[in-house]
């Protein structure tokens, strides 16, 4: 039933500055919308309050000249490198730190000794091998020398190595030194290694974190030399690489760089195909499947050296196999020609030949549009084992394999496309926008997963993205808080890594883009972040501050809730009160009163009395009547009519129009049950079937983060209210998002046919008895069951 509200009082409420806010005395003090000054680092001349690099920003550089040989028989890498390290910091450095990531596989490493597990349900083959493998993995450092050949003192601390310099390297100076090393290649474990094919006796190699690499020294942490435990990835310097890779001469070698000696390593036929690929609109096979299958059966007759260079990159990886099919084409990316390539064995076809390189090309275009133009000459996708993927500058190792007969499921196909987009996309995050993966996984995985989601929708409008949509993170956010960690957790400490490092930040960014900021503001600010920090080393505060600086949107509440907290989103509509305007028309008021009076007299007693009481005393004895028996208590007096006319005359034209419209006023009581404040999006479905969507910013909760009441005027009556109608805010419980409440979906039970059963003489058959009872009921009620 509608409640009447005096019109003049209503006008007063609209004029009040606190209209729609919580009444005095019902505020719920909270700090959800306070600024993050006490949490974010203090701005300085290196990193400014706007989120941009400061006037004194600096970063180190390391150049590499590497010679390496791949031993296909013993599965071994032997290499030597000369590193030139440029000290652009204001500090004098008496020693240098390098990363020795292969030492993760040493016996007794922190990565292995801190692993936990159980075998009550069995043990996997890979775990069994890891626990029992007698081989000695990890780096064997055979020499560390200065540029003159003098030995340098060094100390290895698990996955880190400190080199003590004879003379400290001064600010603005550089130092060169050389290292010789070797190690046994592990089986592919998701980042690096080899995959062995027992059927033909060959292996595909995916060689990464394979050489001693300079650790980062910067203005945030000094030396970033956190141990590599396997989950947190890498923090690296930019530099120029020249790498000579020697392998058996029947092996194809691809690498994250530009091939300098194609005439020495490719046949005349392959070179012709290479030229054709420069203008092709579809991938051209440089090495086709027939040639790869022939190579599988042969034996090398010698060695071949492939020479690659890569400028201004933070790392270098390569792949090698005699099984490889190699296809390529040049594509236009923001006005620049870039090689898109794929390396894959026949086990990857027909999927890889059809899709891989085309997906590489699409990824470069999509990401370039949203960040910075892809700056490198090549981007490569390699087919590595069954699933998952791993990224390095210009090259990535990706899963997705059809069945042995060439058939594949839709999930395998879409999974392969998704992982190629993701891993090639990592060229932008963190290979160009060079974040610290060892510390903050979300800054590369989360940002990249968000861009992956956008690229997937541009690939196929109906692409079944795993992550990115707000609702994709709901199952994780429903978990008990003890099973969650904030997005702002160190990489090695993250529980539920896929959800926390990938899915939650990606969903958060999508919510920012679609709901909090809008596409125009978000896209501009996100691109500005990429532009500011391309080829530099950003940290979380730089990202947070840039998005606010470039958009003009205060997002501290959002970072606080989504990135520093673990509370879920759970909004509800608790109550809706409906008001109409009291226009003070005495005729209408009396008519309404009469109708109410008449309706209230329709009690069960009065209804029955109409027949049971044949005649009342007053009806039988007219002299028992007086004035009140003939008086119409609901009549309007002349004085009341005049008062109404005077009232109307006192109103302005706009006020009289508002009275005549007969608007409805609803007070909707929203509740924030989950704790994480978010915008309130509510759909109004009117009695005539039309709809309207209202959007209230998250600041609706700033004075009371538990309850918010809104007065909503409408010209038509609202039949239904629905919160979050487009699944925008990751609300973990939709059951209380409708008002009036909709009945919950029934629990489904499976209908199955009973199995025949024999019954002995005199034994009742319960099924038959039930059927007989059903027939009897049908006969009585006329049912056609």
XYZ file of C-alpha atoms in Angstrom:
785
model
C 0.000 0.000 0.000
C 1.270 3.455 -0.905
C 2.065 5.919 1.847
C 0.990 9.543 1.385
C 3.572 12.268 1.826
C 2.643 15.939 2.208
C 3.754 17.751 -0.938
C 5.258 20.786 0.807
C 7.303 18.563 3.119
C 8.574 16.699 0.081
C 9.702 19.920 -1.557
C 11.592 20.781 1.605
C 13.413 17.468 1.496
C 14.532 18.060 -2.098
C 15.927 21.431 -1.087
C 17.939 19.936 1.778
C 21.660 19.245 1.095
C 21.456 15.984 3.033
C 18.600 14.616 0.941
C 19.089 10.884 0.465
C 21.790 10.580 3.123
C 21.608 8.726 6.419
C 19.666 10.577 9.128
C 21.699 12.115 11.927
C 22.808 9.536 14.472
C 22.814 6.543 12.090
C 26.241 6.972 10.479
C 28.663 4.074 10.483
C 32.186 5.453 10.852
C 34.669 3.818 8.492
C 37.935 4.488 6.694
C 37.097 2.812 3.399
C 37.219 6.101 1.505
C 40.275 7.556 3.209
C 43.370 8.166 1.103
C 46.265 5.697 0.912
C 49.007 8.106 2.013
C 49.914 5.948 5.007
C 50.180 2.855 2.812
C 51.815 4.055 -0.400
C 55.491 5.058 -0.403
C 56.285 8.745 -0.116
C 56.762 10.375 -3.539
C 60.244 11.598 -4.368
C 62.348 12.829 -7.274
C 62.588 9.268 -8.625
C 58.856 8.439 -8.518
C 56.396 11.312 -8.346
C 53.027 11.728 -6.653
C 51.403 11.718 -10.098
C 52.672 8.196 -10.757
C 55.200 9.145 -13.411
C 58.987 8.661 -13.338
C 60.602 11.639 -11.616
C 63.284 13.975 -12.924
C 65.990 11.903 -11.196
C 64.644 8.476 -12.200
C 67.393 6.018 -13.075
C 67.786 2.327 -13.820
C 70.695 0.008 -14.457
C 71.563 -1.696 -17.723
C 73.303 -4.974 -18.528
C 74.576 -6.058 -21.970
C 75.387 -9.692 -22.755
C 77.613 -11.408 -25.298
C 76.908 -15.147 -24.957
C 78.187 -18.287 -26.655
C 76.291 -21.464 -25.818
C 76.170 -25.058 -27.034
C 73.213 -27.414 -26.779
C 74.279 -31.030 -26.158
C 71.360 -33.065 -27.507
C 72.833 -36.385 -26.338
C 73.446 -35.498 -22.712
C 70.699 -32.859 -22.439
C 73.239 -30.275 -21.361
C 73.926 -26.557 -21.768
C 77.514 -25.259 -21.797
C 78.063 -21.535 -22.091
C 80.302 -18.556 -21.616
C 79.222 -14.941 -21.343
C 80.649 -11.471 -21.059
C 78.448 -9.065 -19.135
C 78.889 -5.313 -19.288
C 77.068 -3.681 -16.384
C 76.264 0.031 -16.431
C 75.889 1.667 -13.026
C 73.412 4.483 -13.626
C 72.572 4.735 -9.928
C 73.902 7.529 -7.697
C 75.652 4.865 -5.603
C 79.091 3.283 -5.734
C 78.761 -0.526 -5.874
C 81.510 -2.708 -4.369
C 79.822 -5.944 -5.420
C 77.225 -7.229 -7.871
C 74.422 -9.754 -7.489
C 73.396 -12.243 -10.166
C 70.492 -14.664 -10.405
C 71.250 -18.399 -10.689
C 67.729 -19.673 -11.336
C 68.786 -23.204 -12.336
C 69.904 -23.720 -8.739
C 66.237 -24.148 -7.910
C 66.821 -27.776 -8.928
C 69.840 -28.368 -6.725
C 69.497 -30.912 -3.968
C 68.712 -29.053 -0.771
C 67.612 -25.822 -2.432
C 65.088 -23.679 -0.576
C 62.621 -24.255 -3.375
C 62.672 -28.025 -2.890
C 63.097 -28.236 0.880
C 60.166 -25.889 1.545
C 57.747 -27.850 -0.621
C 54.997 -29.627 1.272
C 52.726 -32.468 0.255
C 51.202 -35.845 0.980
C 51.107 -39.204 -0.790
C 48.072 -40.816 0.804
C 46.285 -40.572 -2.555
C 49.305 -41.646 -4.569
C 52.282 -39.837 -6.054
C 52.649 -38.372 -9.541
C 55.387 -39.542 -11.887
C 56.942 -36.063 -11.935
C 56.979 -35.855 -8.123
C 58.474 -39.353 -7.899
C 61.200 -38.408 -10.371
C 61.965 -35.184 -8.531
C 62.359 -37.040 -5.237
C 64.469 -39.881 -6.606
C 66.410 -38.445 -9.587
C 70.132 -39.116 -8.944
C 71.315 -36.461 -11.422
C 72.989 -33.314 -10.161
C 71.116 -30.295 -11.463
C 71.848 -26.613 -11.051
C 74.686 -24.425 -12.301
C 78.270 -25.591 -12.361
C 80.190 -22.297 -12.369
C 83.646 -23.011 -13.834
C 85.084 -19.494 -14.051
C 84.350 -15.899 -13.017
C 86.914 -13.384 -14.355
C 87.314 -9.697 -14.974
C 87.808 -8.361 -18.481
C 91.577 -8.870 -18.187
C 91.165 -12.545 -17.306
C 91.811 -12.210 -13.594
C 89.710 -14.383 -11.307
C 87.015 -12.612 -9.332
C 85.892 -13.766 -5.947
C 82.287 -14.910 -5.838
C 79.875 -16.374 -3.304
C 76.827 -18.479 -4.178
C 73.806 -18.235 -1.909
C 71.392 -20.786 -3.384
C 69.782 -19.047 -6.394
C 71.853 -15.862 -6.017
C 75.541 -15.172 -6.608
C 77.540 -12.202 -5.343
C 80.623 -11.114 -7.287
C 83.102 -9.035 -5.301
C 84.726 -6.438 -7.534
C 88.397 -5.610 -7.256
C 87.445 -1.934 -7.509
C 83.934 -0.633 -6.812
C 82.050 0.483 -9.905
C 81.378 4.182 -9.508
C 78.179 6.024 -10.335
C 78.024 6.605 -14.085
C 80.705 3.993 -14.815
C 80.526 0.436 -16.189
C 82.263 -2.850 -15.528
C 82.725 -5.952 -17.670
C 83.348 -9.511 -16.500
C 83.022 -13.064 -17.827
C 81.438 -16.261 -16.521
C 81.718 -19.853 -17.751
C 79.116 -22.399 -16.706
C 77.212 -25.538 -17.580
C 74.164 -27.422 -16.307
C 71.980 -30.430 -17.050
C 68.623 -29.542 -18.589
C 65.614 -30.664 -16.587
C 62.464 -32.066 -18.081
C 60.057 -29.272 -18.989
C 58.423 -28.033 -15.810
C 56.354 -25.133 -17.077
C 59.099 -22.550 -17.460
C 61.990 -24.308 -19.155
C 63.352 -27.738 -20.024
C 62.832 -30.428 -22.658
C 59.992 -32.671 -23.781
C 61.052 -36.146 -24.875
C 59.144 -38.106 -27.534
C 59.737 -41.811 -26.970
C 58.161 -42.733 -30.319
C 60.921 -41.132 -32.392
C 63.597 -40.602 -29.723
C 63.776 -36.817 -30.156
C 63.236 -33.883 -27.853
C 61.898 -30.360 -28.102
C 63.963 -27.889 -26.081
C 62.617 -24.758 -24.417
C 65.629 -23.060 -22.909
C 65.072 -20.212 -20.446
C 66.675 -18.768 -17.308
C 69.682 -20.631 -18.666
C 72.525 -18.172 -18.024
C 73.646 -16.200 -14.957
C 71.680 -12.930 -15.141
C 72.176 -9.619 -13.396
C 69.859 -8.946 -10.486
C 68.117 -5.581 -10.344
C 69.469 -2.712 -8.287
C 66.974 0.160 -8.069
C 65.646 3.074 -6.037
C 62.948 0.959 -4.342
C 64.758 -2.064 -2.882
C 68.424 -1.556 -3.626
C 69.451 -5.058 -4.701
C 66.380 -7.176 -5.459
C 67.885 -10.547 -4.570
C 64.961 -12.485 -3.146
C 65.533 -16.199 -3.584
C 63.810 -17.993 -6.465
C 61.437 -20.540 -4.899
C 59.626 -21.409 -8.119
C 56.430 -19.348 -7.961
C 57.627 -15.756 -8.009
C 59.157 -15.059 -11.392
C 61.837 -12.578 -12.353
C 63.075 -9.015 -11.901
C 65.509 -8.045 -14.644
C 67.433 -5.209 -16.289
C 67.143 -4.059 -19.873
C 70.125 -4.516 -22.123
C 71.412 -5.582 -25.524
C 72.115 -9.238 -26.325
C 74.235 -11.011 -28.885
C 73.840 -14.784 -28.589
C 75.527 -17.504 -30.661
C 73.743 -20.864 -30.239
C 75.519 -23.991 -31.456
C 73.473 -27.152 -31.958
C 73.456 -30.292 -34.117
C 73.079 -29.205 -37.741
C 69.724 -30.925 -38.239
C 68.099 -28.934 -35.447
C 66.053 -25.778 -36.027
C 66.770 -23.033 -33.477
C 64.397 -20.171 -32.792
C 65.107 -17.375 -30.338
C 63.763 -14.162 -28.908
C 65.633 -11.895 -31.249
C 66.589 -11.141 -34.834
C 68.466 -13.838 -36.777
C 71.741 -12.357 -38.046
C 73.009 -15.218 -40.236
C 70.034 -16.729 -42.098
C 72.225 -17.544 -45.142
C 74.445 -19.770 -42.999
C 71.695 -21.753 -41.246
C 68.832 -21.899 -43.785
C 68.668 -23.757 -47.105
C 68.045 -21.985 -50.402
C 64.474 -23.281 -50.397
C 63.875 -22.019 -46.882
C 65.274 -18.597 -47.802
C 62.810 -18.339 -50.719
C 59.952 -19.185 -48.385
C 61.301 -16.598 -45.953
C 61.091 -13.920 -48.646
C 57.564 -15.015 -49.572
C 56.485 -14.735 -45.928
C 57.397 -11.032 -45.920
C 54.308 -10.181 -47.979
C 52.014 -13.092 -47.139
C 48.612 -12.641 -45.503
C 48.694 -16.168 -44.079
C 51.620 -17.991 -42.442
C 54.185 -19.486 -44.814
C 55.933 -22.692 -43.728
C 59.672 -22.076 -43.693
C 60.101 -25.712 -42.618
C 57.099 -27.889 -43.463
C 55.818 -31.040 -41.784
C 57.273 -33.394 -44.368
C 60.748 -31.929 -43.855
C 60.373 -32.061 -40.068
C 59.308 -35.722 -40.187
C 62.298 -36.534 -42.370
C 64.625 -34.791 -39.893
C 63.157 -36.858 -37.055
C 64.458 -40.015 -38.718
C 67.963 -38.792 -39.503
C 71.144 -38.167 -37.549
C 73.198 -34.984 -37.408
C 76.372 -34.860 -39.460
C 77.859 -31.855 -37.708
C 77.054 -28.642 -35.915
C 75.559 -25.315 -36.838
C 75.649 -21.948 -35.070
C 72.641 -19.648 -35.103
C 73.446 -16.022 -34.215
C 70.759 -13.795 -32.788
C 70.664 -10.266 -31.468
C 68.074 -8.587 -29.251
C 68.264 -4.934 -28.290
C 66.700 -3.307 -25.226
C 65.237 -6.500 -23.794
C 65.210 -7.776 -20.237
C 65.926 -11.446 -20.957
C 66.714 -13.980 -23.674
C 65.311 -17.472 -24.341
C 65.466 -19.940 -27.219
C 63.900 -23.131 -28.528
C 65.402 -25.982 -30.539
C 64.296 -29.239 -32.139
C 64.732 -31.330 -35.264
C 61.002 -32.019 -35.038
C 59.977 -28.408 -35.602
C 57.673 -27.123 -38.274
C 58.385 -23.414 -38.614
C 55.934 -20.932 -40.089
C 56.034 -17.150 -40.298
C 54.597 -14.019 -41.839
C 55.224 -10.302 -41.511
C 52.353 -8.261 -40.125
C 51.720 -4.556 -39.816
C 51.595 -3.387 -36.204
C 50.998 0.340 -35.762
C 52.782 1.034 -39.071
C 55.751 -1.264 -38.402
C 56.499 -4.646 -39.995
C 56.893 -7.390 -37.381
C 57.595 -11.090 -37.867
C 54.898 -13.311 -36.348
C 56.207 -16.902 -36.099
C 55.459 -20.313 -34.668
C 57.580 -23.400 -33.985
C 55.747 -26.679 -33.381
C 56.146 -30.381 -33.918
C 53.639 -32.421 -35.929
C 51.962 -33.402 -32.645
C 50.528 -29.886 -32.608
C 48.765 -30.093 -35.952
C 46.210 -29.337 -37.287
C 45.635 -26.735 -34.537
C 49.011 -25.043 -34.574
C 49.403 -24.619 -38.313
C 45.957 -23.056 -38.582
C 45.870 -20.811 -35.529
C 49.159 -20.094 -33.758
C 50.779 -17.434 -35.932
C 47.428 -15.796 -36.712
C 46.812 -15.489 -32.966
C 50.303 -14.015 -32.471
C 49.535 -11.337 -35.074
C 46.172 -10.525 -33.498
C 47.693 -10.262 -30.017
C 50.331 -7.769 -31.139
C 47.692 -5.543 -32.736
C 45.277 -5.729 -29.811
C 47.825 -5.025 -27.082
C 49.583 -2.292 -29.069
C 46.291 -0.435 -29.380
C 45.782 -0.463 -25.608
C 49.370 0.091 -24.420
C 52.345 1.016 -26.621
C 53.234 0.040 -30.165
C 55.106 -3.275 -30.179
C 58.762 -2.237 -30.540
C 60.521 -5.509 -31.367
C 61.125 -7.130 -34.791
C 59.652 -10.548 -33.997
C 57.132 -12.377 -31.808
C 57.216 -16.177 -31.537
C 54.878 -18.876 -30.228
C 56.376 -22.336 -29.529
C 54.366 -25.500 -28.912
C 55.459 -26.846 -25.520
C 53.843 -29.985 -24.074
C 50.150 -30.334 -23.297
C 49.130 -27.183 -21.446
C 50.137 -23.975 -19.739
C 52.599 -21.445 -21.032
C 55.615 -19.304 -20.251
C 56.819 -15.998 -21.623
C 60.108 -14.337 -22.513
C 60.929 -11.325 -24.696
C 59.817 -12.030 -28.274
C 59.297 -15.748 -27.577
C 56.822 -17.818 -25.578
C 56.264 -21.525 -24.854
C 52.598 -22.491 -25.108
C 50.442 -25.568 -24.606
C 47.399 -26.938 -26.397
C 47.681 -30.260 -28.198
C 45.127 -32.232 -30.222
C 44.619 -35.969 -29.891
C 47.005 -38.323 -31.672
C 44.531 -38.675 -34.566
C 44.369 -34.886 -35.028
C 40.952 -34.369 -33.473
C 40.495 -31.839 -30.701
C 37.796 -30.571 -28.397
C 36.490 -27.033 -28.325
C 38.115 -26.590 -24.907
C 41.531 -27.596 -26.262
C 41.215 -25.205 -29.192
C 40.068 -22.247 -27.096
C 42.575 -23.084 -24.382
C 45.395 -22.979 -26.916
C 44.226 -19.674 -28.394
C 43.833 -18.209 -24.909
C 47.276 -19.274 -23.730
C 48.975 -17.949 -26.891
C 47.273 -14.577 -26.454
C 48.295 -14.557 -22.796
C 51.939 -15.511 -23.282
C 52.528 -13.352 -26.355
C 50.764 -10.582 -24.455
C 53.407 -10.851 -21.759
C 55.708 -9.095 -24.213
C 53.961 -5.956 -22.967
C 53.600 -6.918 -19.291
C 56.335 -7.352 -18.005
C 58.758 -7.479 -20.941
C 58.224 -3.836 -21.961
C 56.461 -2.388 -18.906
C 59.080 -4.060 -16.732
C 57.473 -4.817 -13.356
C 59.004 -6.745 -10.471
C 57.519 -10.240 -10.795
C 59.493 -11.627 -7.884
C 57.634 -9.213 -5.610
C 54.258 -8.484 -7.285
C 52.865 -11.202 -9.539
C 49.648 -9.284 -10.241
C 51.509 -6.457 -11.963
C 52.331 -8.738 -14.885
C 49.844 -11.614 -14.606
C 46.825 -9.552 -13.591
C 47.321 -6.699 -16.055
C 48.142 -9.166 -18.803
C 45.103 -11.353 -18.054
C 42.910 -8.266 -18.297
C 44.339 -7.390 -21.724
C 44.051 -11.055 -22.710
C 40.324 -10.947 -21.919
C 39.863 -7.917 -24.183
C 41.899 -9.531 -26.983
C 39.896 -12.768 -26.711
C 36.639 -10.871 -27.254
C 38.186 -9.195 -30.298
C 39.242 -12.604 -31.618
C 35.799 -14.180 -31.267
C 32.726 -12.376 -29.967
C 31.597 -15.549 -28.203
C 35.018 -16.580 -26.882
C 34.545 -18.429 -23.557
C 37.048 -16.437 -21.502
C 38.071 -18.096 -18.221
C 39.011 -14.855 -16.534
C 38.257 -11.170 -16.831
C 34.508 -10.938 -16.259
C 33.459 -9.751 -12.814
C 31.443 -12.894 -12.180
C 34.458 -15.116 -12.933
C 35.995 -14.211 -9.570
C 32.874 -14.884 -7.468
C 33.777 -18.487 -6.471
C 37.147 -17.297 -5.143
C 35.663 -14.343 -3.265
C 33.155 -16.670 -1.614
C 35.989 -18.573 0.081
C 36.641 -18.209 3.767
C 38.988 -15.283 4.445
C 41.584 -17.674 5.923
C 41.952 -19.217 2.465
C 42.586 -15.884 0.782
C 45.401 -13.374 0.688
C 45.239 -9.823 -0.651
C 46.246 -9.181 -4.239
C 49.053 -7.127 -2.677
C 50.834 -10.244 -1.439
C 54.402 -11.255 -2.204
C 54.597 -13.628 -5.165
C 55.990 -16.558 -3.200
C 53.306 -16.291 -0.506
C 50.187 -16.333 -2.681
C 47.599 -19.026 -2.030
C 45.304 -19.943 -4.943
C 47.785 -18.365 -7.324
C 45.591 -18.483 -10.425
C 42.717 -16.632 -8.817
C 44.695 -14.159 -6.754
C 47.458 -13.203 -9.195
C 45.512 -13.554 -12.451
C 41.733 -13.593 -12.105
C 41.025 -11.145 -9.269
C 43.144 -8.230 -10.525
C 41.882 -8.843 -14.077
C 38.267 -8.768 -12.887
C 39.015 -5.655 -10.828
C 40.402 -3.839 -13.867
C 37.411 -4.863 -15.948
C 35.122 -3.485 -13.222
C 37.097 -0.236 -13.255
C 36.731 -0.015 -17.026
C 33.063 -0.929 -17.304
C 31.484 0.272 -14.048
C 33.610 2.597 -11.924
C 35.458 4.781 -14.448
C 33.900 4.028 -17.825
C 35.775 2.922 -20.926
C 36.943 6.330 -22.121
C 38.572 7.404 -18.858
C 39.995 3.980 -18.083
C 41.449 3.307 -21.543
C 43.199 6.664 -21.604
C 44.667 6.233 -18.113
C 45.736 2.624 -18.732
C 47.499 3.596 -21.943
C 49.154 6.495 -20.147
C 50.528 4.081 -17.548
C 51.994 1.924 -20.322
C 53.451 4.981 -22.075
C 55.030 6.371 -18.892
C 56.589 3.112 -17.789
C 57.563 1.439 -21.070
C 61.171 0.195 -20.723
C 61.204 1.246 -17.062
C 60.508 -0.485 -13.735
C 57.109 0.462 -12.244
C 55.806 -0.553 -8.830
C 52.201 -0.694 -7.537
C 52.077 2.917 -6.358
C 53.121 4.055 -9.833
C 50.196 2.166 -11.333
C 47.660 3.328 -8.757
C 48.747 6.961 -8.944
C 48.889 7.073 -12.742
C 45.364 5.753 -13.183
C 44.036 8.389 -10.804
C 46.220 11.158 -12.229
C 45.251 10.539 -15.857
C 41.539 9.994 -15.213
C 40.687 12.477 -12.471
C 38.946 9.687 -10.529
C 39.722 9.104 -6.833
C 40.288 5.344 -6.655
C 41.931 4.955 -3.250
C 38.799 3.214 -1.947
C 39.031 0.769 -4.834
C 42.714 -0.104 -4.339
C 42.089 -0.429 -0.598
C 39.219 -2.865 -1.037
C 40.206 -4.902 -4.090
C 44.005 -4.995 -3.758
C 44.723 -4.640 -0.040
C 41.665 -6.469 1.322
C 39.916 -9.818 1.051
C 36.323 -8.819 1.776
C 33.759 -9.808 -0.861
C 31.087 -7.794 -2.621
C 27.631 -8.653 -1.283
C 24.890 -6.068 -1.702
C 21.194 -6.560 -1.026
C 17.898 -4.711 -1.217
C 16.476 -5.001 2.266
C 13.234 -3.002 2.004
C 11.380 -0.708 -0.373
C 8.891 1.855 0.954
C 6.470 3.392 -1.546
C 5.134 6.960 -1.180
C 2.727 9.038 -3.245
C 2.118 12.810 -3.146
C -0.729 14.010 -0.976
C -2.191 16.752 -3.214
C -4.612 17.843 -0.440
C -7.682 17.664 -2.720
C -10.545 17.271 -0.162
C -12.894 15.604 -2.647
C -10.302 12.974 -3.504
C -9.358 12.557 0.130
C -12.982 12.046 1.216
C -13.586 9.620 -1.636
C -10.523 7.648 -0.587
C -11.674 7.687 3.048
C -15.114 6.452 2.039
C -13.623 3.666 -0.008
C -11.347 2.676 2.869
C -14.257 2.762 5.333
C -16.418 0.639 3.084
C -13.636 -1.836 2.452
C -12.913 -2.198 6.166
C -16.570 -3.030 6.855
C -16.381 -6.034 4.596
C -15.550 -8.265 7.532
C -16.721 -11.836 7.724
C -19.240 -10.875 10.427
C -20.803 -8.072 8.397
C -20.953 -10.209 5.278
C -22.844 -12.943 7.103
C -25.017 -10.435 8.970
C -26.459 -9.245 5.669
C -28.360 -12.499 5.445
C -28.577 -13.580 9.047
C -29.968 -10.264 10.394
C -33.197 -9.818 8.510
C -33.965 -6.359 9.934
C -32.300 -4.030 12.401
C -34.125 -1.950 15.012
C -33.368 1.296 13.169
C -34.665 -0.192 9.973
C -37.868 -1.381 11.703
C -38.390 1.771 13.813
C -37.703 4.907 11.710
C -38.152 7.191 14.676
C -34.959 5.787 16.051
C -33.078 7.714 13.348
C -31.654 11.190 13.866
C -29.430 13.667 12.078
C -26.426 11.381 11.974
C -28.300 8.621 10.151
C -28.797 10.951 7.176
C -25.494 12.891 7.401
C -22.828 12.002 4.762
C -19.656 11.992 6.809
C -17.617 11.854 3.610
C -19.074 14.926 1.968
C -16.804 17.904 1.256
C -17.765 21.214 2.815
C -17.573 24.555 1.023
C -14.859 25.669 3.463
C -12.721 22.651 2.562
C -13.189 23.318 -1.139
C -12.129 26.937 -0.777
C -9.059 25.988 1.229
C -8.014 23.628 -1.582
C -8.464 26.306 -4.231
C -6.370 28.745 -2.186
C -3.667 26.054 -1.835
C -3.512 25.480 -5.587
C -3.319 29.209 -6.205
C -0.271 29.423 -3.965
C 1.696 26.927 -6.096
C 3.902 27.770 -9.048
C 3.223 26.296 -12.475
C 6.006 23.722 -11.989
C 4.638 22.741 -8.583
C 1.110 22.354 -9.914
C 2.492 20.182 -12.716
C 4.309 17.987 -10.189
C 1.094 17.607 -8.166
C -0.845 16.697 -11.284
C 1.694 14.072 -12.378
C 1.063 12.010 -9.296
C 4.671 10.775 -9.046
C 5.712 7.776 -6.986
C 8.500 8.080 -4.450
C 10.379 4.967 -3.312
C 12.777 4.753 -0.400
C 15.074 1.855 -1.220
C 17.174 0.451 1.622
C 20.429 -0.993 0.252
C 22.718 -3.024 2.496
C 26.447 -3.723 2.093
C 26.623 -7.197 3.613
C 30.011 -8.214 2.197
C 32.049 -5.232 3.332
C 33.687 -4.283 0.037
C 32.010 -1.047 -1.126
C 31.064 -0.912 -4.798
C 28.775 1.154 -7.010
C 25.089 0.334 -6.712
C 23.447 -0.573 -10.003
C 19.698 -1.174 -9.792
C 17.207 -1.995 -12.537
C 13.593 -0.821 -12.163
C 11.011 -2.961 -13.929
C 7.723 -1.051 -14.175
C 4.211 -2.468 -14.194
C 3.935 -1.858 -17.952
C 7.038 -4.004 -18.590
C 9.421 -1.140 -19.397
C 12.758 -0.850 -17.580
C 15.181 1.771 -16.318
C 18.704 1.315 -14.861
C 20.032 3.673 -12.185
C 23.701 3.876 -11.221
C 25.027 5.261 -7.937
C 28.813 5.640 -7.415
C 30.571 3.703 -4.654
C 30.737 6.906 -2.635
C 27.105 6.236 -1.718
C 28.671 4.204 1.155
C 31.159 6.846 2.304
C 29.207 7.958 5.406
C 27.738 4.565 6.168
C 29.405 1.499 4.712
C 26.647 -0.841 5.946
C 23.395 0.799 4.877
C 22.388 3.369 2.272
C 18.850 4.604 1.650
C 17.944 6.335 -1.603
C 14.768 8.235 -2.475
C 13.898 7.372 -6.072
C 11.038 9.212 -7.828
C 9.260 7.536 -10.769
C 6.322 8.418 -12.982
C 5.271 4.782 -13.227
C 4.818 2.189 -10.551
C 7.751 -0.173 -10.018
C 6.859 -3.851 -10.023
C 10.385 -5.206 -9.406
C 13.819 -3.987 -8.278
C 17.000 -5.849 -9.324
C 20.553 -5.186 -8.094
C 23.574 -5.728 -10.360
C 21.421 -6.715 -13.362
C 24.408 -7.022 -15.719
C 26.714 -8.939 -13.323
C 29.176 -6.055 -13.061
C 30.386 -5.989 -9.467
C 31.152 -9.640 -8.554
C 28.313 -9.873 -6.015
C 28.775 -13.261 -4.339
C 25.085 -13.754 -3.440
C 22.396 -12.850 -5.963
C 19.530 -14.350 -3.954
C 18.922 -11.050 -2.135
C 19.400 -8.850 -5.188
C 15.692 -8.726 -6.086
C 12.762 -7.024 -4.411
C 10.208 -8.386 -3.943
C 12.273 -11.485 -3.320
C 12.135 -14.090 -6.041
C 11.837 -17.714 -4.985
C 15.123 -19.560 -5.013
C 15.687 -22.136 -7.706
C 14.561 -25.588 -6.591
C 17.104 -28.256 -5.842
C 17.114 -30.506 -8.878
C 16.588 -34.244 -8.512
C 17.206 -36.725 -11.259
C 14.221 -38.693 -12.551
C 15.227 -42.228 -13.336
C 13.455 -45.382 -14.400
C 13.283 -48.056 -11.700
C 14.879 -51.412 -12.476
C 12.488 -54.410 -12.773
C 12.261 -56.533 -9.672
C 10.541 -59.879 -9.079
C 8.382 -60.494 -6.024
C 7.560 -63.820 -4.441
C 4.064 -65.196 -3.950
C 2.135 -63.125 -1.419
C 4.819 -60.388 -1.367
C 3.586 -56.858 -1.996
C 4.999 -54.957 -4.990
C 5.364 -51.343 -3.793
C 5.604 -49.966 -7.341
C 2.379 -51.709 -8.333
C 0.673 -50.469 -5.197
C 1.701 -46.911 -5.986
C 0.395 -47.211 -9.537
C -2.927 -48.585 -8.284
C -3.247 -45.692 -5.838
C -2.493 -43.216 -8.619
C -5.157 -44.722 -10.857
C -7.686 -44.594 -8.040
C -6.905 -40.934 -7.403
C -7.294 -40.182 -11.101
C -10.679 -41.817 -11.188
C -11.893 -39.689 -8.297
C -10.526 -36.331 -9.502
C -10.829 -36.846 -13.204
C -7.066 -36.538 -13.604
C -5.444 -37.697 -16.826
C -2.170 -38.686 -15.145
